[in-house]
Coordinates of C-alpha atoms and ligand atoms in Angstrom, one line a residue:
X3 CA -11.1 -2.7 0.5
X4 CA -13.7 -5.4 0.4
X5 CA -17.5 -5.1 -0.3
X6 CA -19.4 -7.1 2.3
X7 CA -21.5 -9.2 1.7
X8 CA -23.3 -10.6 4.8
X9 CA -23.7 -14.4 3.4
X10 CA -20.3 -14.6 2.6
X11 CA -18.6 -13.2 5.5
X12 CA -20.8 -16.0 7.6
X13 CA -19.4 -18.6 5.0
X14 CA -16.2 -17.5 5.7
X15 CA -16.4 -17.2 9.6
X16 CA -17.6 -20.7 9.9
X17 CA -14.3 -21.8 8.4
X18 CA -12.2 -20.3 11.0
X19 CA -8.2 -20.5 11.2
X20 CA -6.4 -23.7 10.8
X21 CA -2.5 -24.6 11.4
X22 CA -0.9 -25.2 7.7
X23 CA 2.9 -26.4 7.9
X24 CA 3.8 -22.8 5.9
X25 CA 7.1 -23.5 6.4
X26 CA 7.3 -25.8 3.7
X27 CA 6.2 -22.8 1.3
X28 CA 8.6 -19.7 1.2
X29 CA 11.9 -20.7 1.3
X30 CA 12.9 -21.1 -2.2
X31 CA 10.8 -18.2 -3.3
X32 CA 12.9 -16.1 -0.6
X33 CA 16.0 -16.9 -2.0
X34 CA 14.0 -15.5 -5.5
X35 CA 13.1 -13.1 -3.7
X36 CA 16.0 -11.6 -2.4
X37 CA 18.1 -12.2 -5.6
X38 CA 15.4 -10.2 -7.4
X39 CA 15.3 -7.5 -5.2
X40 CA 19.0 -7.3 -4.9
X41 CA 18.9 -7.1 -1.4
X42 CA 22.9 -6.8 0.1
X43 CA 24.0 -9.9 0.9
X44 CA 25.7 -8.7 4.2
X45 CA 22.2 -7.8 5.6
X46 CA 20.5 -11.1 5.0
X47 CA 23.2 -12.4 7.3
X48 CA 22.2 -10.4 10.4
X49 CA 21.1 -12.7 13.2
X50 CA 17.6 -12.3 13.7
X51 CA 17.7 -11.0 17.0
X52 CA 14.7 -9.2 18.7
X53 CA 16.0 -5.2 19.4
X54 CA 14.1 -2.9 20.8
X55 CA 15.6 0.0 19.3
X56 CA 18.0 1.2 16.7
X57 CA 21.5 -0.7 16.6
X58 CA 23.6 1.9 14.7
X59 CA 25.5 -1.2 13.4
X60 CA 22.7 -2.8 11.2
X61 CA 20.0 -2.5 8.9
X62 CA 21.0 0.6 8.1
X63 CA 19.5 0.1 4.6
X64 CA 16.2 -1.6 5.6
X65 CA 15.4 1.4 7.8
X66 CA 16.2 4.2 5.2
X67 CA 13.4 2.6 2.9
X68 CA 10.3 4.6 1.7
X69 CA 6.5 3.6 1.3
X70 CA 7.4 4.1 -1.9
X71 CA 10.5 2.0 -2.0
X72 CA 8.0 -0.7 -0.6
X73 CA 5.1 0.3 -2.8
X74 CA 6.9 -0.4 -5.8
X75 CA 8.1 -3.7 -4.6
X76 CA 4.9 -4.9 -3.8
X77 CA 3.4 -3.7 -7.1
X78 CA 5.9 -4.8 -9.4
X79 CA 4.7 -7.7 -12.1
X80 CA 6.9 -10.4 -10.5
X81 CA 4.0 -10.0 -7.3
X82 CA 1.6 -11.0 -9.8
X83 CA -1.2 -8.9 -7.4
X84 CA -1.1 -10.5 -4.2
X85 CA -3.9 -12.8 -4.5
X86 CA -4.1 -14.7 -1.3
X87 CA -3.6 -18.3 -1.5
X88 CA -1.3 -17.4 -4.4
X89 CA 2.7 -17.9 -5.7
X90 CA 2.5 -13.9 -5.7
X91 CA 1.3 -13.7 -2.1
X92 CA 4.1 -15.5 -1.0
X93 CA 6.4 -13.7 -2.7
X94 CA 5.1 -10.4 -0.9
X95 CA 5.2 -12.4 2.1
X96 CA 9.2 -13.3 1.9
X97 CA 9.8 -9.2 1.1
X98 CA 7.5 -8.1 4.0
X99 CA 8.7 -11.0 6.2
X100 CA 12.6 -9.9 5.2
X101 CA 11.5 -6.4 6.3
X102 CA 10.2 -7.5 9.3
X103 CA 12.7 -9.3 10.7
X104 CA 16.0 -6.6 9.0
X105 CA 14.0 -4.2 11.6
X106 CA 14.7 -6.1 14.3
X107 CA 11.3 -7.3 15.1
X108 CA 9.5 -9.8 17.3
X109 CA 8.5 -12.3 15.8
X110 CA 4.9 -12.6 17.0
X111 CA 3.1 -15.5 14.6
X112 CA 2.2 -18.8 15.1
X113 CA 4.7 -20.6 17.2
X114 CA 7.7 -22.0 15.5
X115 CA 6.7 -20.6 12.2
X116 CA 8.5 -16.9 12.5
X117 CA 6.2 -14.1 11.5
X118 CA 3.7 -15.7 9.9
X119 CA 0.2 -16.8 11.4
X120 CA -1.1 -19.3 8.3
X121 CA -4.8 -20.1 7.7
X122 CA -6.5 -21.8 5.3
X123 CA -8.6 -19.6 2.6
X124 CA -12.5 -20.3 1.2
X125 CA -12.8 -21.1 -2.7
X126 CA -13.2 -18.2 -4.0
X127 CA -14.7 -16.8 -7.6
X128 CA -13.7 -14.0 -9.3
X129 CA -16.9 -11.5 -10.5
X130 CA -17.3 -7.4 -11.7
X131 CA -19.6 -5.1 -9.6
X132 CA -19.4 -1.7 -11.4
X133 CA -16.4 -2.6 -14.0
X134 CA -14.5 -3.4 -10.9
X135 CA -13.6 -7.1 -9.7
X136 CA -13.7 -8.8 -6.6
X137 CA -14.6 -11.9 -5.2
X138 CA -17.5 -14.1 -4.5
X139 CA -18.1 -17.4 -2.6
X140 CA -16.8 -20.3 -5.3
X141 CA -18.3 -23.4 -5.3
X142 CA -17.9 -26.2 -2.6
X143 CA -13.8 -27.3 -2.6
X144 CA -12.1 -29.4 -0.4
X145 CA -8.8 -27.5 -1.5
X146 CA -7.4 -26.3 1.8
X147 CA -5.3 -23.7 0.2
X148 CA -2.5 -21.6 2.7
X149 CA -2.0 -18.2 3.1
X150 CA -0.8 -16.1 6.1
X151 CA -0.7 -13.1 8.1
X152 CA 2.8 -11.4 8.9
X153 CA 2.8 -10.2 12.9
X154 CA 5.8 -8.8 14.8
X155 CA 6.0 -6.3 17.6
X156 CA 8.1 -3.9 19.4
X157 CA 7.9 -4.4 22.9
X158 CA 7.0 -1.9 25.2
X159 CA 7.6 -1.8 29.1
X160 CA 4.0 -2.7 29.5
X161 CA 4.0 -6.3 27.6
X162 CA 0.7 -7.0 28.4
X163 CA -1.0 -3.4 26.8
X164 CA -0.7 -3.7 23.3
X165 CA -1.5 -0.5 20.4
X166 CA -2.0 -3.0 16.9
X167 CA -1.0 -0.8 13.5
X168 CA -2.0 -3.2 10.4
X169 CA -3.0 -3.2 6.9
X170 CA -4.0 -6.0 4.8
X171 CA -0.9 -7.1 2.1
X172 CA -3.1 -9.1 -0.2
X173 CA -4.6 -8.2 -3.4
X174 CA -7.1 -9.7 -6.5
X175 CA -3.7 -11.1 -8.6
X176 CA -4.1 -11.8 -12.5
X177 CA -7.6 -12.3 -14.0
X178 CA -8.6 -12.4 -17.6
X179 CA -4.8 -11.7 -18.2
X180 CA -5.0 -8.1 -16.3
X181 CA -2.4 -7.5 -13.9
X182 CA -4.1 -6.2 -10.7
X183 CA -1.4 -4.5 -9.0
X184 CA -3.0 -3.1 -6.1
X185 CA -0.5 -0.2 -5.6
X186 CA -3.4 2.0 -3.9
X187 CA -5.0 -1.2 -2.7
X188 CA -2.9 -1.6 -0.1
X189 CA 0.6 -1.3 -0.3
X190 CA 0.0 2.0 0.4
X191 CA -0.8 0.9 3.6
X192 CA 1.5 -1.4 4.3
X193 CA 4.5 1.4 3.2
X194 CA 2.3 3.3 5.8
X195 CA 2.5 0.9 8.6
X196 CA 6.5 0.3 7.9
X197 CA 7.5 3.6 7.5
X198 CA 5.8 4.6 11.1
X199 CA 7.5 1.6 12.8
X200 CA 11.1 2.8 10.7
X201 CA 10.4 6.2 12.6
X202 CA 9.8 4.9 15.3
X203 CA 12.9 2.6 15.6
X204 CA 15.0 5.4 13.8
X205 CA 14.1 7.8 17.0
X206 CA 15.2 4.8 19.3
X207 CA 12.6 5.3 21.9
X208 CA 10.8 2.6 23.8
X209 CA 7.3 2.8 23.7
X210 CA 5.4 2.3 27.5
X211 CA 2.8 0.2 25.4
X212 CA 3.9 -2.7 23.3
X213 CA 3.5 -2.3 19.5
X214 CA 1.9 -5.1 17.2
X215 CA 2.4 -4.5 13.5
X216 CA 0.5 -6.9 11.4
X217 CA 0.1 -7.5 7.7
X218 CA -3.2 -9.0 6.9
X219 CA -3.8 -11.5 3.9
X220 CA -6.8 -12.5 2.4
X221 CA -9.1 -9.1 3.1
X222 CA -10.3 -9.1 -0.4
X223 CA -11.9 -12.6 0.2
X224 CA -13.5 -10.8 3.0
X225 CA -11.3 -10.1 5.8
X226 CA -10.5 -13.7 5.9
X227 CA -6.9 -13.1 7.7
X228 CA -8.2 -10.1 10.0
X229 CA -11.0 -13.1 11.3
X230 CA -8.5 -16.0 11.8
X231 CA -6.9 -13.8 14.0
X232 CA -9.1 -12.6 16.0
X233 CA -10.0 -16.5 16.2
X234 CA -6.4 -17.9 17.0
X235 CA -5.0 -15.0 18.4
X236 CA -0.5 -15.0 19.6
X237 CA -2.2 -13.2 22.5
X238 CA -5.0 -12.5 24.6
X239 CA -7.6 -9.8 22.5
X240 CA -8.7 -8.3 26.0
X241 CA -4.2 -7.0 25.7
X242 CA -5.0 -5.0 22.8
X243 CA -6.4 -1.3 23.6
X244 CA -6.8 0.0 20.4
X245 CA -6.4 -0.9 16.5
X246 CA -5.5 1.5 14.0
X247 CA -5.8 0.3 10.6
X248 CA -4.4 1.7 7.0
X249 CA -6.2 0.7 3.6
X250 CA -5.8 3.1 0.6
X251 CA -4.2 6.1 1.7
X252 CA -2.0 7.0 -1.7
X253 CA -4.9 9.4 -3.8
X254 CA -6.9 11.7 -3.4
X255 CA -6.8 15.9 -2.8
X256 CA -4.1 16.7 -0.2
X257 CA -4.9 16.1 3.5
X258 CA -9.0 14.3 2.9
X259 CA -8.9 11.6 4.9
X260 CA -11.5 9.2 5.7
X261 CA -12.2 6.7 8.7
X262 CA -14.8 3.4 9.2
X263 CA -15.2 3.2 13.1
X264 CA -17.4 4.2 16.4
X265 CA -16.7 7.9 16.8
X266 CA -16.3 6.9 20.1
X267 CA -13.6 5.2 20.7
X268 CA -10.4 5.5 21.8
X269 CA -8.4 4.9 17.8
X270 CA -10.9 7.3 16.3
X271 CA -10.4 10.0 18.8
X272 CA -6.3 9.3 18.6
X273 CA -6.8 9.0 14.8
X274 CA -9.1 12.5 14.6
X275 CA -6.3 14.4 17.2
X276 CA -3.8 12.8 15.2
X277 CA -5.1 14.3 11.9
X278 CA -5.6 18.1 13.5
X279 CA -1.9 18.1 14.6
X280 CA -0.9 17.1 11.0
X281 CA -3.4 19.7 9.3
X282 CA -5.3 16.9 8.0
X283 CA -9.0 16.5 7.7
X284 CA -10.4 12.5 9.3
X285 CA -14.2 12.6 9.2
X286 CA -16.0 9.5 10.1
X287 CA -17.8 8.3 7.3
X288 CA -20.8 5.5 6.3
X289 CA -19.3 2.2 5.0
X290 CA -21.4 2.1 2.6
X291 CA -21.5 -1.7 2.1
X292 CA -17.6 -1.7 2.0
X293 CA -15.2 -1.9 4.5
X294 CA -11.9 -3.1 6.2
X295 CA -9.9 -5.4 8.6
X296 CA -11.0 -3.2 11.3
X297 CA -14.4 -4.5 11.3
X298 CA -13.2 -7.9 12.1
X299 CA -12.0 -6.2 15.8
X300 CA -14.6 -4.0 16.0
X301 CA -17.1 -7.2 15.9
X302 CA -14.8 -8.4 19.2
X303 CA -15.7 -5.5 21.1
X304 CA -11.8 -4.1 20.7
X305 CA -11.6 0.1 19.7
X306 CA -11.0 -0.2 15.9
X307 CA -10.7 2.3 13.0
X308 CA -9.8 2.2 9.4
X309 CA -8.2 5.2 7.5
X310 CA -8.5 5.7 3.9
X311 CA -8.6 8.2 1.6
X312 CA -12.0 10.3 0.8
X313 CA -11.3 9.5 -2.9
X314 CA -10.4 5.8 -2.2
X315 CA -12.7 3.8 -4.7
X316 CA -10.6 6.5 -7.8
X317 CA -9.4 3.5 -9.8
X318 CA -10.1 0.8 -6.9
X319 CA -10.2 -3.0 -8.0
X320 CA -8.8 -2.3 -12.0
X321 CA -5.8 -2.6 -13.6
X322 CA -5.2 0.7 -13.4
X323 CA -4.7 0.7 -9.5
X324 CA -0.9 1.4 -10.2
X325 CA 2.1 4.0 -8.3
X326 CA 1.4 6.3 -11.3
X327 CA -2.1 7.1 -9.4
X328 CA -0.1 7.7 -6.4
X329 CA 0.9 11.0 -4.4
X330 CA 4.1 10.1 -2.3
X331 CA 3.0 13.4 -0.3
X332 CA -0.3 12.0 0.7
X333 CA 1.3 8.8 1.2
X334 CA 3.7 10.5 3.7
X335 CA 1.4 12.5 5.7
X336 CA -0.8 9.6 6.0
X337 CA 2.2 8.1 7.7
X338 CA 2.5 11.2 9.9
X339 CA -1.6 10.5 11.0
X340 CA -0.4 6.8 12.1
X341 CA 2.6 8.0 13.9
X342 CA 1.1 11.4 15.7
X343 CA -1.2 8.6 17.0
X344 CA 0.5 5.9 17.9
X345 CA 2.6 8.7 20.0
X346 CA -0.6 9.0 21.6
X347 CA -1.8 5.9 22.6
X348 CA 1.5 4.2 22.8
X349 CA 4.0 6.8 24.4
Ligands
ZN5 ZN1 -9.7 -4.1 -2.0

């Protein structure tokens, strides 16, 4: 979550998305990567073929993984909080990326550069609001510093209709020698969005609408990622019917859900209908002067909603923003909201 400022986002809007060779970045932090996680080696070998459903010979292991298996990861120390632009980002990059393409997913980034879809990032300077930090605009920097959003789909038998699940992967990193591990803020959403595309895949049925899965970077510095995409998009925006999108979903009492969106569209009402099946409570309610990735399609005229928590700003932007504030139960049925309606607008 992000408070919006309106100078800044026009700052950041007039930088737009440019092409940065990101290939040149991950590889050797992959192999880290991997090695640290201990992934098996056997799976690392499978080719990276596109599958459409679930090949009872591989990645068995990838798709038994939690949200909290992935909540963890992403939290741990050694991801040093996810700050975009930052050695930590791509090391959450390389484990997302890995989990990505285990699943059997299109990659859908930037031509020749896999998953990823790299932009360039504003200087940035850390400040507190309210004992919490976040970021402002830094001063003037010709440091054109990378980061990336992760996109891959599942294609549908309608290529061209496409149902976009995302949540933003980034986080504020280290500052003042505080780890900000950003285990609410948003891994949880991000174990959301993978464990509703594991089900998916897990169930083996293809979807009649193509599903995007995207892992935005660079939210905190105000929805920097969410922007360079709708600005350089893989695909045309008019293909995508609805976006549903996950930020802080781990807290909270059992079942109080939130959402930022026009009550009338299309992934609110499949959120809200998604939400009553799974005895859940979704209300619309006022941003507030904060907000999400969603806004950045909702400003393109494309059906947008973000889902949170009701409690979501509990422990928001500190150090204490760890897995011990989590409920896996919450976590899961959030999952359940993001399936129920992808079922709807997708199957
Ligand atoms: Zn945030």
């Amino acid at each position: 979550m992000v408070q919006t400022r309106r100078t800044f986002l026009k700052t950041l809007l007039g930088l737009g998305a440019v092409l940065f060779p990101w290939s040149i970045f991950p590889a050797r932090m992959g192999e880290f990567v991997k090695t640290e996680l201990g992934h098996p080696s056997a799976e690392l070998q499978l080719p990276p073929e596109i599958k459409t459903k679930i090949n009872k010979e591989s990645n068995s292991e990838s798709l038994r993984r939690t949200a909290m298996d992935d909540i963890i990861v992403l939290s741990a120390p050694v991801m040093q909080g996810r700050r975009a632009g930052s050695v930590g980002e791509a090391k959450a990059s390389e484990y997302l990326t890995l989990q990505l393409s285990l699943l059997g997913l299109k990659p859908m980034g930037i031509p020749k550069a896999g998953f990823a879809q790299a932009f360039t990032i504003p200087p940035v300077t850390e400040t507190k609001v309210n004992g919490r930090l976040t970021f402002r605009p830094g001063r003037y920097s010709d440091l054109r510093i990378p980061s990336a959003n992760l996109v891959g789909g599942l294609r549908g038998e309608k290529e061209s209709e496409i149902i976009l699940i995302s949540a933003h992967y980034d986080h504020l990193g280290i500052f003042e020698g505080h780890l900000y591990p950003g285990a609410n803020d948003n891994a949880s959403g991000v174990g959301c969005i993978l464990d509703v595309i594991r089900r998916i895949l897990r169930e083996g049925k293809i979807p009649k609408r193509t599903i995007v899965i995207a892992f935005w970077s660079a939210e905190e510095m105000g929805f920097v990622g969410s922007q360079a995409f709708v600005n350089n998009p893989p695909f045309p925006l008019h293909q995508i019917k609805a976006v549903l999108n996950v930020d802080t979903v781990g807290n909270g009492v059992m079942g109080d859900f939130a959402l930022w969106g026009n009550g009338e569209n299309v992934a609110v009402k499949a959120i809200q209908q998604a939400a009553a099946i799974c005895g859940a409570s979704a209300p619309i309610t006022p941003t507030a002067g904060h907000n999400s990735d969603s806004v950045s399609f909702a400003a393109a005229g494309i059906p947008a909603v973000t889902i949170m928590t009701r409690d979501w700003l509990d422990k928001n932007h500190t150090p204490e923003d760890t897995p011990a504030i989590l409920k896996p139960e919450q976590i899961h049925l959030a999952s359940e909201i993001i399936y129920e309606a992808v079922h709807i607008l997708a199957f």
